Short mmCIF file of C-alpha atoms and ligand atoms in Angstrom, two decimals:
data_model
loop_
_atom_site.label_atom_id
_atom_site.label_comp_id
_atom_site.label_asym_id
_atom_site.label_seq_id
_atom_site.Cartn_x
_atom_site.Cartn_y
_atom_site.Cartn_z
CA UNK A 29 36.64 20.66 -26.42
CA UNK A 30 34.57 18.61 -23.88
CA UNK A 31 33.03 15.01 -23.86
CA UNK A 32 30.61 13.35 -21.56
CA UNK A 33 29.42 9.76 -21.41
CA UNK A 34 26.11 9.03 -20.79
CA UNK A 35 25.80 5.16 -19.73
CA UNK A 36 22.25 3.96 -20.93
CA UNK A 37 21.42 0.45 -18.87
CA UNK A 38 18.44 -0.69 -20.80
CA UNK A 39 16.45 -4.65 -20.20
CA UNK A 40 18.44 -5.74 -23.40
CA UNK A 41 21.29 -3.98 -23.66
CA UNK A 42 24.35 -1.69 -21.98
CA UNK A 43 24.55 0.81 -24.34
CA UNK A 44 27.26 3.53 -23.50
CA UNK A 45 27.59 7.06 -25.99
CA UNK A 46 30.31 10.28 -26.14
CA UNK A 47 28.58 13.07 -26.19
CA UNK A 48 30.59 16.19 -27.86
CA UNK A 49 29.15 19.52 -26.28
CA UNK A 50 30.64 21.75 -28.58
CA UNK A 51 28.90 19.50 -32.11
CA UNK A 52 25.67 18.83 -29.83
CA UNK A 53 26.31 15.70 -30.91
CA UNK A 54 27.34 12.19 -30.57
CA UNK A 55 30.03 11.09 -31.66
CA UNK A 56 30.92 7.41 -30.35
CA UNK A 57 28.46 3.87 -28.59
CA UNK A 58 29.31 0.95 -27.09
CA UNK A 59 26.54 -1.75 -26.85
CA UNK A 60 26.39 -4.84 -25.01
CA UNK A 61 23.94 -6.49 -24.70
CA UNK A 62 22.61 -8.22 -21.49
CA UNK A 63 20.60 -11.45 -20.85
CA UNK A 64 16.87 -12.01 -18.66
CA UNK A 65 15.87 -15.53 -17.48
CA UNK A 66 12.57 -17.02 -17.50
CA UNK A 67 13.11 -19.00 -14.93
CA UNK A 68 8.31 -19.88 -14.30
CA UNK A 69 6.17 -18.87 -16.14
CA UNK A 70 5.62 -14.98 -15.62
CA UNK A 71 9.17 -14.70 -13.66
CA UNK A 72 11.93 -11.90 -14.97
CA UNK A 73 14.85 -12.27 -13.71
CA UNK A 74 18.43 -10.57 -14.68
CA UNK A 75 22.11 -10.78 -13.37
CA UNK A 76 22.63 -7.80 -11.98
CA UNK A 77 27.14 -8.46 -11.91
CA UNK A 78 26.77 -9.12 -15.91
CA UNK A 79 24.72 -5.18 -16.08
CA UNK A 80 27.61 -4.38 -14.40
CA UNK A 81 30.14 -5.77 -16.05
CA UNK A 82 28.89 -5.28 -19.54
CA UNK A 83 28.52 -1.02 -18.36
CA UNK A 84 31.83 -0.67 -16.58
CA UNK A 85 33.18 -2.36 -21.17
CA UNK A 86 31.36 -0.48 -22.56
CA UNK A 87 32.38 2.92 -20.57
CA UNK A 88 35.63 1.70 -20.57
CA UNK A 89 35.50 2.06 -24.33
CA UNK A 90 33.98 4.95 -24.14
CA UNK A 91 36.29 6.67 -21.95
CA UNK A 92 39.22 5.75 -24.28
CA UNK A 93 37.50 7.15 -26.85
CA UNK A 94 37.22 10.31 -25.18
CA UNK A 95 40.55 10.28 -23.60
CA UNK A 96 41.42 13.65 -21.97
CA UNK A 97 38.40 14.96 -22.60
CA UNK A 98 35.76 13.83 -20.30
CA UNK A 99 34.16 15.46 -17.94
CA UNK A 100 31.82 13.44 -16.30
CA UNK A 101 29.41 10.52 -17.21
CA UNK A 102 25.24 10.72 -16.73
CA UNK A 103 23.95 7.95 -16.43
CA UNK A 104 19.56 6.28 -17.20
CA UNK A 105 18.77 3.18 -17.02
CA UNK A 106 15.92 0.66 -16.82
CA UNK A 107 13.18 1.25 -14.45
CA UNK A 108 11.46 -0.42 -11.02
CA UNK A 109 14.20 -3.69 -11.21
CA UNK A 110 15.52 -4.38 -8.30
CA UNK A 111 19.25 -5.20 -7.43
CA UNK A 112 19.56 -7.19 -3.65
CA UNK A 113 23.63 -7.44 -2.83
CA UNK A 114 25.88 -7.70 0.00
CA UNK A 115 27.24 -3.98 1.17
CA UNK A 116 30.72 -6.04 2.34
CA UNK A 117 31.46 -8.18 -1.06
CA UNK A 118 29.82 -5.26 -3.13
CA UNK A 119 27.72 -9.45 -4.84
CA UNK A 120 24.17 -8.87 -5.30
CA UNK A 121 22.55 -12.19 -3.21
CA UNK A 122 20.14 -13.14 -5.99
CA UNK A 123 18.56 -12.53 -9.54
CA UNK A 124 17.51 -8.80 -10.09
CA UNK A 125 13.82 -9.49 -10.48
CA UNK A 126 13.64 -7.51 -13.75
CA UNK A 127 10.13 -4.47 -14.60
CA UNK A 128 8.19 -7.14 -16.23
CA UNK A 129 8.23 -9.97 -13.59
CA UNK A 130 4.57 -11.01 -12.43
CA UNK A 131 5.99 -13.25 -9.08
CA UNK A 132 3.99 -10.94 -6.67
CA UNK A 133 1.33 -10.08 -8.86
CA UNK A 134 -1.41 -12.34 -6.39
CA UNK A 135 0.02 -10.61 -2.74
CA UNK A 136 -0.11 -7.08 -4.39
CA UNK A 137 -3.82 -7.63 -5.77
CA UNK A 138 -4.74 -9.13 -1.84
CA UNK A 139 -3.18 -5.55 0.07
CA UNK A 140 -5.87 -4.21 1.96
CA UNK A 141 -7.66 -1.59 0.70
CA UNK A 142 -5.47 0.65 3.06
CA UNK A 143 -3.13 -0.28 1.78
CA UNK A 144 -3.38 0.60 -1.35
CA UNK A 145 -4.99 4.19 -0.87
CA UNK A 146 -1.38 4.69 0.79
CA UNK A 147 0.08 3.77 -2.20
CA UNK A 148 -2.14 5.83 -4.53
CA UNK A 149 -2.02 8.95 -2.58
CA UNK A 150 1.38 8.83 -1.69
CA UNK A 151 3.17 7.26 -4.70
CA UNK A 152 1.10 7.94 -8.02
CA UNK A 153 1.41 4.86 -8.74
CA UNK A 154 -1.59 1.63 -9.44
CA UNK A 155 -1.01 -0.21 -6.97
CA UNK A 156 0.32 -3.55 -8.39
CA UNK A 157 3.79 -5.68 -9.50
CA UNK A 158 5.62 -3.76 -11.77
CA UNK A 159 6.48 -1.69 -9.69
CA UNK A 160 9.92 -1.98 -7.25
CA UNK A 161 8.39 -2.78 -3.55
CA UNK A 162 6.75 -6.05 -3.52
CA UNK A 163 9.94 -7.40 -5.66
CA UNK A 164 11.52 -6.49 -2.68
CA UNK A 165 9.38 -7.97 0.00
CA UNK A 166 9.39 -11.11 -2.01
CA UNK A 167 13.88 -11.30 -2.11
CA UNK A 168 13.41 -10.89 1.27
CA UNK A 169 10.87 -13.37 2.43
CA UNK A 170 12.06 -16.05 -0.08
CA UNK A 171 16.25 -15.78 -0.58
CA UNK A 172 18.10 -17.22 2.44
CA UNK A 173 20.66 -14.68 1.41
CA UNK A 174 19.20 -11.28 1.40
CA UNK A 175 17.97 -12.64 5.38
CA UNK A 176 21.09 -13.26 6.38
CA UNK A 177 22.28 -10.35 4.82
CA UNK A 178 19.58 -8.31 6.37
CA UNK A 179 20.73 -9.54 10.12
CA UNK A 180 24.12 -8.94 10.11
CA UNK A 181 23.48 -5.09 8.78
CA UNK A 182 24.86 -6.13 5.42
CA UNK A 183 22.07 -6.04 3.16
CA UNK A 184 21.24 -3.08 -0.50
CA UNK A 185 19.05 -2.80 -2.26
CA UNK A 186 17.87 -0.54 -4.60
CA UNK A 187 16.92 0.31 -8.84
CA UNK A 188 20.28 -0.60 -11.30
CA UNK A 189 21.25 2.76 -11.15
CA UNK A 190 21.93 2.91 -7.34
CA UNK A 191 23.52 -0.61 -7.98
CA UNK A 192 25.75 0.71 -10.62
CA UNK A 193 26.87 3.47 -8.84
CA UNK A 194 27.43 1.17 -6.35
CA UNK A 195 29.76 -1.02 -8.05
CA UNK A 196 31.46 2.02 -10.37
CA UNK A 197 32.11 3.76 -7.62
CA UNK A 198 34.02 1.04 -5.00
CA UNK A 199 31.08 0.97 -2.90
CA UNK A 200 31.25 4.92 -1.46
CA UNK A 201 28.53 5.65 -2.50
CA UNK A 202 24.89 4.31 -1.59
CA UNK A 203 22.46 7.10 -3.60
CA UNK A 204 19.03 6.72 -6.48
CA UNK A 205 17.71 9.67 -7.70
CA UNK A 206 14.56 11.01 -7.38
CA UNK A 207 12.47 9.67 -10.49
CA UNK A 208 13.79 6.11 -10.41
CA UNK A 209 13.04 5.94 -6.38
CA UNK A 210 9.14 7.26 -7.95
CA UNK A 211 8.78 4.04 -9.42
CA UNK A 212 9.45 1.70 -6.42
CA UNK A 213 6.15 2.60 -5.16
CA UNK A 214 8.22 3.53 -1.56
CA UNK A 215 8.65 6.95 -2.34
CA UNK A 216 6.54 9.72 -1.29
CA UNK A 217 6.58 11.60 -4.70
CA UNK A 218 4.82 14.74 -2.75
CA UNK A 219 7.25 15.23 0.09
CA UNK A 220 10.20 13.81 -1.96
CA UNK A 221 11.34 11.39 0.89
CA UNK A 222 11.39 7.55 1.41
CA UNK A 223 7.10 7.17 3.34
CA UNK A 224 8.26 6.54 6.67
CA UNK A 225 4.18 4.63 6.74
CA UNK A 226 4.87 2.76 3.41
CA UNK A 227 7.70 1.44 4.52
CA UNK A 228 6.38 -0.22 7.46
CA UNK A 229 3.56 -1.44 5.46
CA UNK A 230 5.84 -2.87 3.08
CA UNK A 231 8.70 -3.85 6.36
CA UNK A 232 11.91 -2.26 4.20
CA UNK A 233 14.19 -0.59 6.91
CA UNK A 234 15.31 2.81 5.26
CA UNK A 235 18.83 1.94 5.98
CA UNK A 236 18.60 -0.79 3.25
CA UNK A 237 17.45 1.83 0.85
CA UNK A 238 19.84 4.34 -1.08
CA UNK A 239 19.39 8.02 -0.67
CA UNK A 240 17.55 9.86 -3.39
CA UNK A 241 19.04 13.05 -4.52
CA UNK A 242 18.12 15.20 -7.49
CA UNK A 243 18.34 14.17 -10.92
CA UNK A 244 21.52 16.99 -11.93
CA UNK A 245 23.71 16.27 -8.68
CA UNK A 246 26.73 14.48 -8.22
CA UNK A 247 26.68 10.62 -7.74
CA UNK A 248 30.21 9.86 -6.48
CA UNK A 249 33.06 9.55 -9.28
CA UNK A 250 34.49 6.80 -11.22
CA UNK A 251 37.79 6.01 -12.36
CA UNK A 252 37.85 5.19 -16.01
CA UNK A 253 41.02 4.44 -17.78
CA UNK A 254 42.65 5.76 -15.31
CA UNK A 255 41.02 9.28 -15.00
CA UNK A 256 39.05 9.97 -11.97
CA UNK A 257 35.81 11.91 -13.25
CA UNK A 258 32.21 12.77 -11.72
CA UNK A 259 28.85 10.29 -11.87
CA UNK A 260 26.53 13.61 -12.30
CA UNK A 261 23.12 13.63 -13.60
CA UNK A 262 20.95 10.50 -13.39
CA UNK A 263 17.82 9.56 -14.41
CA UNK A 264 15.32 6.81 -15.17
CA UNK A 265 14.76 6.10 -18.49
CA UNK A 266 11.42 7.17 -19.68
CA UNK A 267 12.17 10.02 -17.69
CA UNK A 268 15.21 10.91 -19.50
CA UNK A 269 13.74 11.21 -22.33
CA UNK A 270 10.95 13.34 -21.96
CA UNK A 271 14.47 15.51 -20.61
CA UNK A 272 16.46 15.12 -23.32
CA UNK A 273 13.18 15.54 -25.48
CA UNK A 274 13.34 19.08 -23.94
CA UNK A 275 9.48 18.70 -22.83
CA UNK A 276 10.54 21.50 -20.04
CA UNK A 277 6.68 23.08 -19.57
CA UNK A 278 3.33 21.78 -18.97
CA UNK A 279 1.45 19.99 -21.74
CA UNK A 280 4.26 19.30 -23.53
CA UNK A 281 4.48 15.24 -23.75
CA UNK A 282 6.72 12.68 -25.12
CA UNK A 283 5.99 9.43 -26.89
CA UNK A 284 8.32 7.11 -27.18
CA UNK A 285 8.05 3.79 -29.88
CA UNK A 286 9.10 0.70 -29.10
CA UNK A 287 7.31 -2.69 -28.42
CA UNK A 288 5.70 -1.26 -26.33
CA UNK A 289 4.48 2.79 -26.14
CA UNK A 290 5.44 4.91 -23.36
CA UNK A 291 4.01 8.11 -22.84
CA UNK A 292 4.84 10.90 -20.07
CA UNK A 293 2.81 13.81 -19.56
CA UNK A 294 4.50 17.09 -18.38
CA UNK A 295 2.06 18.74 -15.56
CA UNK A 296 5.07 21.15 -14.56
CA UNK A 297 5.19 21.80 -10.35
CA UNK A 298 1.62 20.48 -10.32
CA UNK A 299 1.24 16.69 -8.78
CA UNK A 300 -1.85 15.55 -10.68
CA UNK A 301 -3.64 12.82 -9.34
CA UNK A 302 -5.62 10.70 -12.35
CA UNK A 303 -8.97 9.49 -12.31
CA UNK A 304 -8.03 7.89 -15.55
CA UNK A 305 -5.64 5.28 -14.07
CA UNK A 306 -2.45 6.64 -15.12
CA UNK A 307 0.59 7.23 -12.94
CA UNK A 308 1.21 10.23 -11.54
CA UNK A 309 5.35 10.23 -10.80
CA UNK A 310 8.01 12.75 -10.92
CA UNK A 311 9.43 13.80 -14.65
CA UNK A 312 12.54 15.43 -12.68
CA UNK A 313 13.98 17.40 -10.54
CA UNK A 314 16.68 20.10 -11.04
CA UNK A 315 18.09 21.70 -7.70
CA UNK A 316 14.96 22.11 -5.52
CA UNK A 317 12.57 22.01 -8.57
CA UNK A 318 10.85 19.30 -9.09
CA UNK A 319 8.41 18.43 -12.94
CA UNK A 320 5.73 16.22 -12.00
CA UNK A 321 4.44 14.16 -15.19
CA UNK A 322 1.66 11.70 -16.68
CA UNK A 323 2.33 8.45 -17.15
CA UNK A 324 0.75 5.75 -19.52
CA UNK A 325 1.86 3.11 -21.46
CA UNK A 326 0.25 0.67 -24.15
CA UNK A 327 2.14 -3.22 -24.22
CA UNK A 328 1.80 -3.48 -27.28
CA UNK A 329 3.01 -1.09 -30.19
CA UNK A 330 5.63 -1.96 -31.82
CA UNK A 331 5.14 -5.66 -31.08
CA UNK A 332 1.81 -5.21 -33.27
CA UNK A 333 3.94 -4.95 -36.18
CA UNK A 334 6.70 -7.62 -35.00
CA UNK A 335 3.45 -10.23 -35.05
CA UNK A 336 1.92 -8.91 -38.82
CA UNK A 337 6.30 -9.68 -39.88
CA UNK A 338 6.51 -12.60 -38.31
CA UNK A 339 3.11 -14.66 -36.76
CA UNK A 340 1.87 -13.83 -40.18
CA UNK A 341 4.22 -12.61 -42.38
CA UNK A 342 2.55 -9.94 -44.02
CA UNK A 343 5.16 -8.52 -44.34
CA UNK A 344 9.50 -9.01 -44.45
CA UNK A 345 10.52 -5.90 -42.63
CA UNK A 346 9.28 -3.46 -39.91
CA UNK A 347 9.93 -0.96 -42.30
CA UNK A 348 7.74 -1.95 -45.57
CA UNK A 349 4.29 -1.93 -43.30
CA UNK A 350 4.70 2.37 -44.38
CA UNK A 351 4.94 2.27 -47.39
CA UNK A 352 1.74 -0.78 -47.47
CA UNK A 353 0.60 1.65 -45.72
CA UNK A 354 0.02 4.43 -47.14
CA UNK A 355 -0.55 2.29 -50.90
CA UNK A 356 -4.75 2.65 -49.28
CA UNK A 357 -6.37 5.87 -48.89
CA UNK A 358 -8.18 3.86 -45.98
CA UNK A 359 -8.37 0.36 -43.98
CA UNK A 360 -12.09 0.44 -45.71
CA UNK A 361 -13.82 -0.34 -41.89
CA UNK A 362 -10.68 -2.67 -41.19
CA UNK A 363 -10.02 -1.98 -37.30
CA UNK A 364 -7.70 -3.69 -34.73
CA UNK A 365 -7.08 -3.45 -31.50
CA UNK A 366 -3.60 -4.46 -30.22
CA UNK A 367 -4.40 -6.20 -26.91
CA UNK A 368 -2.61 -9.45 -27.57
CA UNK A 369 -2.18 -9.10 -23.17
CA UNK A 370 -4.43 -7.08 -22.38
CA UNK A 371 -5.30 -3.22 -22.43
CA UNK A 372 -4.07 -1.05 -20.29
CA UNK A 373 -5.27 2.38 -19.06
CA UNK A 374 -8.21 3.96 -19.22
CA UNK A 375 -9.31 0.13 -19.78
CA UNK A 376 -7.26 -2.04 -17.22
CA UNK A 377 -8.65 -4.83 -18.47
CA UNK A 378 -5.71 -8.05 -18.67
CA UNK A 379 -7.79 -10.27 -20.08
CA UNK A 380 -9.37 -8.21 -22.84
CA UNK A 381 -7.21 -10.13 -26.37
CA UNK A 382 -6.41 -8.34 -29.75
CA UNK A 383 -9.12 -8.28 -31.86
CA UNK A 384 -9.63 -7.96 -35.98
CA UNK A 385 -12.92 -6.14 -37.06
CA UNK A 386 -14.35 -4.92 -40.07
CA UNK A 387 -13.21 -7.49 -42.08
CA UNK A 388 -14.82 -8.09 -45.28
CA UNK A 389 -14.15 -10.31 -48.64
CA UNK A 390 -12.36 -7.10 -50.03
CA UNK A 391 -10.48 -6.85 -47.81
CA UNK A 392 -6.19 -6.49 -48.22
CA UNK A 393 -3.15 -7.44 -47.00
CA UNK A 394 -2.49 -3.44 -47.10
CA UNK A 395 -5.80 -2.66 -44.91
CA UNK A 396 -4.55 -4.70 -42.20
CA UNK A 397 -1.22 -3.54 -41.79
CA UNK A 398 -2.73 0.08 -42.12
CA UNK A 399 -5.06 -0.78 -39.33
CA UNK A 400 -2.47 -2.53 -37.16
CA UNK A 401 -0.45 1.23 -37.73
CA UNK A 402 -3.08 3.04 -36.75
CA UNK A 403 -4.00 0.98 -33.74
CA UNK A 404 -0.84 2.72 -32.28
CA UNK A 405 -2.44 6.06 -32.98
CA UNK A 406 -5.57 4.80 -31.62
CA UNK A 407 -3.42 4.12 -28.75
CA UNK A 408 -1.74 7.45 -27.74
CA UNK A 409 -4.85 9.05 -28.24
CA UNK A 410 -6.55 7.41 -25.40
CA UNK A 411 -3.57 8.01 -23.38
CA UNK A 412 -3.45 12.10 -24.59
CA UNK A 413 -7.27 12.23 -23.47
CA UNK A 414 -7.22 10.95 -20.03
CA UNK A 415 -3.85 12.90 -19.56
CA UNK A 416 -5.69 16.35 -20.63
CA UNK A 417 -8.56 15.54 -18.47
CA UNK A 418 -6.75 14.16 -15.53
CA UNK A 419 -4.58 17.64 -15.80
CA UNK A 420 -6.92 19.85 -17.39
CA UNK A 421 -3.42 20.75 -20.08
CA UNK A 422 -4.65 20.79 -22.95
CA UNK A 423 -1.69 18.62 -25.28
CA UNK A 424 0.41 21.50 -27.16
CA UNK A 425 2.56 19.22 -29.23
CA UNK A 426 3.87 15.84 -28.42
CA UNK A 427 7.70 14.54 -29.52
CA UNK A 428 8.37 11.17 -30.35
CA UNK A 429 11.27 8.55 -30.30
CA UNK A 430 11.84 4.93 -30.44
CA UNK A 431 11.93 2.47 -33.46
CA UNK A 432 8.46 2.98 -34.91
CA UNK A 433 8.88 6.92 -34.94
CA UNK A 434 11.00 5.94 -38.42
CA UNK A 435 7.49 5.51 -39.92
CA UNK A 436 6.31 8.04 -41.34
CA UNK A 437 2.90 6.99 -42.59
CA UNK A 438 2.34 6.69 -38.73
CA UNK A 439 3.93 9.67 -37.62
CA UNK A 440 1.60 11.68 -39.98
CA UNK A 441 -1.23 9.78 -38.91
CA UNK A 442 -0.85 10.08 -34.93
CA UNK A 443 -0.72 13.99 -35.83
CA UNK A 444 -3.72 13.62 -37.97
CA UNK A 445 -5.71 11.83 -34.59
CA UNK A 446 -3.63 13.87 -31.83
CA UNK A 447 -4.12 17.04 -34.10
CA UNK A 448 -1.48 18.48 -33.11
CA UNK A 449 1.99 18.32 -34.68
CA UNK A 450 4.35 15.46 -33.57
CA UNK A 451 7.70 16.39 -34.10
CA UNK A 452 10.35 13.77 -34.01
CA UNK A 453 14.40 15.14 -33.70
CA UNK A 454 17.16 13.71 -35.98
CA UNK A 455 18.53 11.75 -33.70
CA UNK A 456 16.11 9.55 -31.69
CA UNK A 457 18.85 8.39 -28.40
CA UNK A 458 16.64 11.04 -26.39
CA UNK A 459 17.14 8.71 -23.53
CA UNK A 460 20.67 9.32 -22.99
CA UNK A 461 21.26 12.60 -24.29
CA UNK A 462 18.77 13.30 -21.08
CA UNK A 463 21.15 11.73 -19.11
CA UNK A 464 23.95 13.53 -21.58
CA UNK A 465 22.16 17.28 -20.66
CA UNK A 466 21.90 16.60 -16.98
CA UNK A 467 25.38 15.95 -16.56
CA UNK A 468 26.42 18.59 -18.40
CA UNK A 469 23.66 20.52 -15.83
CA UNK A 470 25.67 19.22 -13.01
CA UNK A 471 29.11 19.86 -14.01
CA UNK A 472 27.89 23.53 -14.77
CA UNK A 473 28.63 22.77 -18.64
CA UNK A 474 25.69 24.44 -19.54
CA UNK A 475 22.48 26.60 -18.07
CA UNK A 476 19.25 25.61 -17.74
CA UNK A 477 17.75 28.17 -19.78
CA UNK A 478 20.33 26.50 -23.25
CA UNK A 479 19.01 23.44 -22.77
CA UNK A 480 16.54 23.23 -25.10
CA UNK A 481 18.79 23.86 -27.91
CA UNK A 482 20.29 20.29 -26.84
CA UNK A 483 18.16 18.82 -29.24
CA UNK A 484 18.61 18.90 -32.84
CA UNK A 485 15.87 19.64 -34.73
CA UNK A 486 14.30 16.79 -38.00
CA UNK A 487 10.78 16.88 -39.05
CA UNK A 488 8.19 17.70 -38.36
CA UNK A 489 4.11 15.95 -39.20
CA UNK A 490 1.11 18.92 -39.11
CA UNK A 491 -2.05 17.70 -38.88
CA UNK A 492 -3.11 17.93 -42.36
CA UNK A 493 -7.28 19.27 -42.48
CA UNK A 494 -8.28 15.74 -44.46
CA UNK A 495 -6.17 13.42 -42.59
CA UNK A 496 -7.51 14.57 -40.12
CA UNK A 497 -11.59 14.16 -40.79
CA UNK A 498 -10.64 9.98 -42.32
CA UNK A 499 -8.69 9.81 -38.42
CA UNK A 500 -11.48 11.17 -36.67
CA UNK A 501 -13.58 8.86 -38.07
CA UNK A 502 -11.49 6.21 -37.56
CA UNK A 503 -10.89 7.04 -34.02
CA UNK A 504 -14.60 6.20 -33.81
CA UNK A 505 -14.72 2.97 -35.01
CA UNK A 506 -11.44 2.03 -33.08
CA UNK A 507 -13.40 2.94 -29.98
CA UNK A 508 -16.06 0.22 -30.86
CA UNK A 509 -13.30 -2.60 -31.21
CA UNK A 510 -12.65 -1.55 -28.29
CA UNK A 511 -15.58 -2.18 -26.35
CA UNK A 512 -15.92 -5.11 -28.31
CA UNK A 513 -12.75 -6.54 -27.51
CA UNK A 514 -13.90 -5.88 -24.14
CA UNK A 515 -16.62 -8.45 -23.97
P1 ADP B 4 12.67 -1.13 -27.64
O1 ADP B 4 13.72 -0.41 -27.62
O2 ADP B 4 11.04 -2.32 -27.09
O3 ADP B 4 13.50 -2.68 -27.84
P2 ADP B 4 12.11 -0.16 -30.03
O4 ADP B 4 12.51 1.36 -29.91
O5 ADP B 4 14.34 -0.70 -30.72
O6 ADP B 4 11.81 -0.81 -30.07
O7 ADP B 4 11.88 -0.35 -31.45
C1 ADP B 4 11.64 -2.07 -32.12
C2 ADP B 4 9.67 -2.02 -32.79
O8 ADP B 4 10.03 -0.94 -33.51
C3 ADP B 4 9.61 -3.28 -32.41
O9 ADP B 4 8.76 -3.45 -32.32
C4 ADP B 4 9.25 -3.22 -34.43
O10 ADP B 4 8.26 -3.55 -34.88
C5 ADP B 4 9.18 -1.77 -34.55
N1 ADP B 4 9.73 -0.85 -35.59
C6 ADP B 4 10.82 -0.54 -36.09
N2 ADP B 4 10.96 -0.17 -37.29
C7 ADP B 4 9.21 0.52 -37.32
C8 ADP B 4 8.99 0.73 -38.80
N3 ADP B 4 9.11 1.51 -39.38
N4 ADP B 4 7.82 0.77 -39.37
C9 ADP B 4 7.47 0.26 -37.58
N5 ADP B 4 7.81 -0.41 -36.59
C10 ADP B 4 8.82 -0.14 -36.40
#
């Protein structure tokens, strides 16, 4: 019997799962909430030590459960968030700057065109405050302790994975994986190295940053409950979900329906540049082989359902939206665009705001609830269209996870809107599963050809003929509503 631990260091909680290799499922989990602080409008910070202590706590709980059977630990984590720490004391020199933090938005907007083009071509990213580089530059410029540690040659900087690995290996390993590195805006995704020219432009020394390894590499060793095991297998959360969903071939995509919506589309060994404002990213690297992906996101998806519940009081639980939406055959022309904080790809309109169109005297609460759920599926269709146009690879099927993937109405409607099967696994924890699979691969406890068997089949929603007709008409109505939201 062999157990692996998958550590999932998310934004609002840190969780660890014990994965049983013989049963191919999680048999134990531990979770700790982690705080966020918002010291100024648009600023988001976290205490990196809190993330580490809580990670150590949940790892310890899992290691106690796993006992002698524990073979290794894989890690997945929130991406882009930057931690700066003192390489001698191991203490952070300032709060971690969160991925949602907008403090460097103006700085990024003011970058010269040449730098912006360089960022796009080398890193595959859209120049934006979301990614790590400008957050790191900000800390170097504004945090005196960072400057002092830098001058003393003691400063270390990296994403959450690299800080956790540093702490868990007691300062022995300063490493990250390619997927996390590809979110920093400093990493050349084509040649798989920190980009010398970008480091120069951001004035960041290469020695500040961790060395970069493949996702299935060995990252060090950790001692848990007196037992020393390898830290093996690391990927950023969305990439780990892509892997955990078994999207190994070009044309396979996964959608995570959480507060927002994240779609990743495997483009294989081709690094596809987007002409629709999507991000090109490293999906994963196994050994020497890199699979690239296109990534698109909607800022608001499940949050629309939360708004129905908390803002409008139209439903009392998120789950209730399923029965209500299914109680009417259509929205009767009501259309919703969830642009609460602007629209992302392919519109990129930060000033757009949500709208509800086509409301008549006969509109009932079920129509509005249905329109909100439909808008999530339409937004995903927008992303899928861009991905297919950019890559010229047709979407073959889509695998789904996240809180709102529990909604059967939404999943069926998504299949009808996309015209491809929507495949929901039995276990929604794809992110942790991805980390467990990378760990198993790294330790030689599985082989690449066996990886597909890790994902337990759940339910497949296939496009339905009459539903598809309604969905296609609805999509046209949605595009019309988007045009109005953009005015
Ligand atoms: P996150 O990781 O972003 O916190 P989760 O994956 O936990 O998100 O999903 C939570 C979101 O999913 C919430 O916005 C909630 O409104 C939505 N949600 C949860 N269950 C359902 C459901 N049955 N139908 C529709 N939306 C749901």
